[in-house]
PDB file of C-alpha atoms in Angstrom:
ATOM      1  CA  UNK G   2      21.228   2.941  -4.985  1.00  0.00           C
ATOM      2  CA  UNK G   3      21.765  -0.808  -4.518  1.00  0.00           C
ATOM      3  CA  UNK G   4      18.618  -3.179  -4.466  1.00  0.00           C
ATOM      4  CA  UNK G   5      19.772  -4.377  -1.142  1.00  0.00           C
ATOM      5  CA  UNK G   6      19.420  -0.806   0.658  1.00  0.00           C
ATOM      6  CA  UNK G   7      15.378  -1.005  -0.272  1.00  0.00           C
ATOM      7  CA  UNK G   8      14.966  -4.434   1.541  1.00  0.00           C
ATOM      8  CA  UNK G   9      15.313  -3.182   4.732  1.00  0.00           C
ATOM      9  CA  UNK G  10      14.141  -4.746   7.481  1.00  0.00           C
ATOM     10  CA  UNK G  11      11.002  -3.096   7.846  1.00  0.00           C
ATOM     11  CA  UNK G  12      10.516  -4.116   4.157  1.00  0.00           C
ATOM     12  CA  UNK G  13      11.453  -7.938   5.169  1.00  0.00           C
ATOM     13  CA  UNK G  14       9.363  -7.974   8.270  1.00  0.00           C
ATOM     14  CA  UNK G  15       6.023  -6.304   6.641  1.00  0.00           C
ATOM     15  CA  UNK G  16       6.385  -8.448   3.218  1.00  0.00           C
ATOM     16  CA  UNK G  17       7.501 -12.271   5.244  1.00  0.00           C
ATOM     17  CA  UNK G  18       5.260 -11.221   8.439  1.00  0.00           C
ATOM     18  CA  UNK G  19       2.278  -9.522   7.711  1.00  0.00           C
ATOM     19  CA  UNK G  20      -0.792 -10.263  10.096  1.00  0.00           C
ATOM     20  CA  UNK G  21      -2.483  -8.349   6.792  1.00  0.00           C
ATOM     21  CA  UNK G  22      -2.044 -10.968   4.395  1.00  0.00           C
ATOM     22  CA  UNK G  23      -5.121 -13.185   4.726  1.00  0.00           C
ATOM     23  CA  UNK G  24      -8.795 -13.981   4.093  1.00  0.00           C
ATOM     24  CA  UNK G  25     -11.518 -11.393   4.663  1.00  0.00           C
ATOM     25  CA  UNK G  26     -14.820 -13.735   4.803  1.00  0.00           C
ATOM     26  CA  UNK G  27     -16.902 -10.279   5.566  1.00  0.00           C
ATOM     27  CA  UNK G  28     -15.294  -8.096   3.038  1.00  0.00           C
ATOM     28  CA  UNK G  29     -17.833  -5.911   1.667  1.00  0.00           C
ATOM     29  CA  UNK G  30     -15.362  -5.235  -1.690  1.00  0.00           C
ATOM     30  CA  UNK G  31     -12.696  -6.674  -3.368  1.00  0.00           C
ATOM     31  CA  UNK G  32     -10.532  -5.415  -5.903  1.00  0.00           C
ATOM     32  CA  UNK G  33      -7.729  -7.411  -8.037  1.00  0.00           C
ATOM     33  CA  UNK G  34      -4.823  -5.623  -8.977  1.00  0.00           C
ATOM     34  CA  UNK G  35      -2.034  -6.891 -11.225  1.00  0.00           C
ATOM     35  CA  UNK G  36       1.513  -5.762 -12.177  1.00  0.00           C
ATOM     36  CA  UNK G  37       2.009  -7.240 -15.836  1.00  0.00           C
ATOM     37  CA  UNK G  38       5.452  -6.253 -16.200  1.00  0.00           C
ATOM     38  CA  UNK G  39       6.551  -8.914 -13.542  1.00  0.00           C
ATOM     39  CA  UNK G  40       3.393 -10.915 -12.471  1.00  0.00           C
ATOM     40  CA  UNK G  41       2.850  -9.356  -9.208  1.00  0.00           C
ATOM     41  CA  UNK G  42      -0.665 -10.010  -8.452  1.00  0.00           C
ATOM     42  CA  UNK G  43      -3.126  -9.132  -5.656  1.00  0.00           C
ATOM     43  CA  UNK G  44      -6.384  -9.138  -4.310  1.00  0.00           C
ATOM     44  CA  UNK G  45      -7.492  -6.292  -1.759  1.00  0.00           C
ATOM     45  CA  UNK G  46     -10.322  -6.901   0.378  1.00  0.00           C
ATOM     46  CA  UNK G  47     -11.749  -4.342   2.791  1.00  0.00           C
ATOM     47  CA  UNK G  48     -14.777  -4.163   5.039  1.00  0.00           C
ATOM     48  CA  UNK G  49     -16.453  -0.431   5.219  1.00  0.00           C
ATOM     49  CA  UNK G  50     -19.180   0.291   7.603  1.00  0.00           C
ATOM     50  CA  UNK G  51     -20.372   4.102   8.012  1.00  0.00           C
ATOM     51  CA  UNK G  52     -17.709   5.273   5.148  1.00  0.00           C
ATOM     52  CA  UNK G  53     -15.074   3.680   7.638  1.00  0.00           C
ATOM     53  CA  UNK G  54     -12.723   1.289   6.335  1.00  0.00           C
ATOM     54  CA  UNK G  55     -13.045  -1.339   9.619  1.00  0.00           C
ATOM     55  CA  UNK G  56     -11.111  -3.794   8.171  1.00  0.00           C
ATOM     56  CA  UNK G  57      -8.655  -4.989   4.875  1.00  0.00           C
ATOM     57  CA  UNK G  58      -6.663  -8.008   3.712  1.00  0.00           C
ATOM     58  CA  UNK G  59      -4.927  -8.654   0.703  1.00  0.00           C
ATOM     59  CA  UNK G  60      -3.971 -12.345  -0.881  1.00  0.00           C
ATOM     60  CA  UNK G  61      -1.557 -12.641  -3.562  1.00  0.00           C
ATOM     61  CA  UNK G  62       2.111 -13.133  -4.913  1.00  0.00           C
ATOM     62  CA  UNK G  63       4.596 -11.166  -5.362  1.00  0.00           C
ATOM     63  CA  UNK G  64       8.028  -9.666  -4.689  1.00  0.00           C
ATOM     64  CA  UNK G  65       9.152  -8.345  -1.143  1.00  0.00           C
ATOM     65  CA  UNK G  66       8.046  -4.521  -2.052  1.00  0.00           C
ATOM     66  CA  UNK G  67       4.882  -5.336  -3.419  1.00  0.00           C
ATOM     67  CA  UNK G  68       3.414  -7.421  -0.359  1.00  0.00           C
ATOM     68  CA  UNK G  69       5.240  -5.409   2.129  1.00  0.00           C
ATOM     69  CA  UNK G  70       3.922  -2.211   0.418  1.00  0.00           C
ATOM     70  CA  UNK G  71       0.388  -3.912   0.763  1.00  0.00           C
ATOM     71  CA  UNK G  72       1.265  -4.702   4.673  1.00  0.00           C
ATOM     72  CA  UNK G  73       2.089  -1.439   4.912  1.00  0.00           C
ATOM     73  CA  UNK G  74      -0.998   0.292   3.025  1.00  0.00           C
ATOM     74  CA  UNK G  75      -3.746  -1.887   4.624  1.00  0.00           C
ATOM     75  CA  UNK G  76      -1.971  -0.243   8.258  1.00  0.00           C
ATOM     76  CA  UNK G  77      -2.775   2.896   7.148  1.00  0.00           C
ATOM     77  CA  UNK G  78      -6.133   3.089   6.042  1.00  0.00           C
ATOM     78  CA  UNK G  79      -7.821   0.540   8.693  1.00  0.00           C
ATOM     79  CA  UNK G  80      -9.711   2.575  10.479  1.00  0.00           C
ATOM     80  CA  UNK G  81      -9.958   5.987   8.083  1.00  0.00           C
ATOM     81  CA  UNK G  82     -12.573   7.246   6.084  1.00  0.00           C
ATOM     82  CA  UNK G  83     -12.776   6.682   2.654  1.00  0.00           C
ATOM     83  CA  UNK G  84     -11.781  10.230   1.915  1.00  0.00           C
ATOM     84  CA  UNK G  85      -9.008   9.829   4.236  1.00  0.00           C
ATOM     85  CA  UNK G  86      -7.869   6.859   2.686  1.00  0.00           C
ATOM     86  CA  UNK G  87      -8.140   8.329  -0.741  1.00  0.00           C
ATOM     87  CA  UNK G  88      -5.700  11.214   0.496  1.00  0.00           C
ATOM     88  CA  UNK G  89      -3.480   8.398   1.571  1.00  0.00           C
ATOM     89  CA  UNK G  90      -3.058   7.111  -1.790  1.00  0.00           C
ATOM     90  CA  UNK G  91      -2.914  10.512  -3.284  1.00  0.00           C
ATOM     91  CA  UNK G  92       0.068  11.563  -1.127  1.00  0.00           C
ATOM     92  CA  UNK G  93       2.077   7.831  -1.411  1.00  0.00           C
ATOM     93  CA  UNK G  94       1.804   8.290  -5.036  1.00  0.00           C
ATOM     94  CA  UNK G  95       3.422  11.962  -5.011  1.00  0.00           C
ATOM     95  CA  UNK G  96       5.889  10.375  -2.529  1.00  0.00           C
ATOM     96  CA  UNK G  97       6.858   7.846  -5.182  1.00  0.00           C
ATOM     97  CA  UNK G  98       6.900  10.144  -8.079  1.00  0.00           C
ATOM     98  CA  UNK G  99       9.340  12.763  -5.420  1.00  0.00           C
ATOM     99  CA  UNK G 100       6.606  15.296  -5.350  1.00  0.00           C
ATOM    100  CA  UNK G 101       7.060  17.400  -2.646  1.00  0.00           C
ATOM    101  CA  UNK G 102       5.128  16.531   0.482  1.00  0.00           C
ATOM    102  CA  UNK G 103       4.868  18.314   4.023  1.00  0.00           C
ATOM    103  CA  UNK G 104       6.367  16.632   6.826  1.00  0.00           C
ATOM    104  CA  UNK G 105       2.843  16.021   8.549  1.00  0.00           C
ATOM    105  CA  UNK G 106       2.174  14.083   5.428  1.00  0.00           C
ATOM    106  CA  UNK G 107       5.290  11.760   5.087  1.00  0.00           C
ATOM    107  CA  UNK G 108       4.103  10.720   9.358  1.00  0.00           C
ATOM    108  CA  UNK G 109       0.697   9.888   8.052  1.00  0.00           C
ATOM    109  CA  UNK G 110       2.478   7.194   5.946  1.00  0.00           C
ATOM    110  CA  UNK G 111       4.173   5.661   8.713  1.00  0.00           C
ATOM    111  CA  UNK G 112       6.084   2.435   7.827  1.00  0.00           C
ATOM    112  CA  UNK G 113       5.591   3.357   3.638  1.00  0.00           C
ATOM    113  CA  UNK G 114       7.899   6.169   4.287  1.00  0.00           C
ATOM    114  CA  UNK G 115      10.610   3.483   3.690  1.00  0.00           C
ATOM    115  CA  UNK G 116       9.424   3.186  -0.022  1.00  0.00           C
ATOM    116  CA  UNK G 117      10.409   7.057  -0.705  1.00  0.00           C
ATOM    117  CA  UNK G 118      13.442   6.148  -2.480  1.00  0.00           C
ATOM    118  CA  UNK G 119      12.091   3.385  -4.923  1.00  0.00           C
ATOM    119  CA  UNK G 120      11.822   5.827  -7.813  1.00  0.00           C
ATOM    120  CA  UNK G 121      15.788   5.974  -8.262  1.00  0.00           C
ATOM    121  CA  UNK G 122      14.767   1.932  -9.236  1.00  0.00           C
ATOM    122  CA  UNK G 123      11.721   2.220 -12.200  1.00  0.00           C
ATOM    123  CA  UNK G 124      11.794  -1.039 -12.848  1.00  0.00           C
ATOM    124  CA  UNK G 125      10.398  -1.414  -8.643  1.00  0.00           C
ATOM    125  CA  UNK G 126       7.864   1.044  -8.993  1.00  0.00           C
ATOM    126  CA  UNK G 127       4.949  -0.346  -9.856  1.00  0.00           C
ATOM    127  CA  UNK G 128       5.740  -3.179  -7.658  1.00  0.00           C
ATOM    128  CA  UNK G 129       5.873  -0.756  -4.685  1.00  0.00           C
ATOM    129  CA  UNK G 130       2.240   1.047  -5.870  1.00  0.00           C
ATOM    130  CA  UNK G 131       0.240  -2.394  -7.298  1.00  0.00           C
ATOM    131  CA  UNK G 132      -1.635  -2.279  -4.072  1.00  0.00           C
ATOM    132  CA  UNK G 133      -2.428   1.773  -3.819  1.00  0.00           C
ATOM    133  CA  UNK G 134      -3.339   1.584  -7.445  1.00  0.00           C
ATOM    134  CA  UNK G 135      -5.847  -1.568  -6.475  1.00  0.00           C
ATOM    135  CA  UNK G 136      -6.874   0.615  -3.579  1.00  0.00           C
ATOM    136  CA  UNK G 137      -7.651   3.994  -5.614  1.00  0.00           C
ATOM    137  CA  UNK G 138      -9.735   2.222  -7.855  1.00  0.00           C
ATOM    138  CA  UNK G 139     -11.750   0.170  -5.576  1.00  0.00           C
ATOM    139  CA  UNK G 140     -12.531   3.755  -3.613  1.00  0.00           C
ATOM    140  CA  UNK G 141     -13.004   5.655  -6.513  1.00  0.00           C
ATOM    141  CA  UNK G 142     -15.439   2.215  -8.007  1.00  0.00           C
ATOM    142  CA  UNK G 143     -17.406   3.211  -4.412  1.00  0.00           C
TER     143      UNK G 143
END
C-alpha cells in the first residue's frame, strides 16, 4: 500500500479542517499524549458532566493521521458516556491491530473507519492511535 492511498480526503479534510482542534477553557481534564518515535504531540481536553463527555478539543502537532485521527476520535465520543467512549477506543485499537470486529462496530467508528488499513504501514501506527491512547488513559485516570 502506497502512503498516498491513506491520505485520503477524509484524512486531509479532518487533519487541515478540524472545528476539533482548539482551546477548551471549561475542560474539566486534560491529558498529554506524545508519539516519541516522530514527535507527534497532543493535548486532549474534554468536558464531562453526568459521566457524559459534553465536549473535547485537542491542541498539538503532528502529521496528517495523527490530527485527523484526533478530529476523528473527539467526533465520536462527544456526547457518549465514558463507558461508551472507553468501548470506542477498545474497538479502534482491535481495528488497527486487524482484530476482527462486527459490522455494527466498524459504523460506530464512522469517519476512523478510513484508518483500518494503517497497520500494513507500522511505522504510521502510533501516529494514527496517539490520540486513543491519550484518551484511554485519561478515562481509565477517571
Amino acid at each position: 500500500m502506497e502512503i498516498d492511498q491513506i491520505y485520503t480526503e477524509l484524512i486531509k479534510e479532518h487533519s487541515l479542517y478540524s472545528d476539533n482542534k482548539r482551546t477548551l477553557d471549561d475542560a474539566t481534564d486534560s491529558q498529554l499524549g506524545v508519539n516519541p518515535s516522530c514527535g507527534d504531540e497532543i493535548t486532549l481536553n474534554i468536558r464531562v458532566k453526568d459521566d457524559i463527555i459534553e465536549d473535547a478539543s485537542f491542541e498539538g502537532v503532528g502529521c496528517a493521521i495523527s490530527q485527523a485521527s484526533a478530529s476523528m476520535m473527539i467526533d465520536i465520543v462527544k456526547g457518549k458516556t465514558i463507558s461508551e467512549a472507553k468501548h470506542d477506543v477498545k474497538n479502534f485499537l482491535k481495528m488497527i491491530k486487524n482484530e476482527d470486529l462486527t459490522e455494527e462496530e466498524l459504523e460506530n467508528l464512522e469517519d476512523a473507519v478510513a484508518l483500518q488499513n494503517i497497520s500494513k504501514l507500522p511505522a504510521r501506527v502510533k501516529c494514527a492511535v496517539l490520540a486513543w491512547r491519550t484518551l484511554d488513559k485519561l478515562l481509565t485516570d477517571k
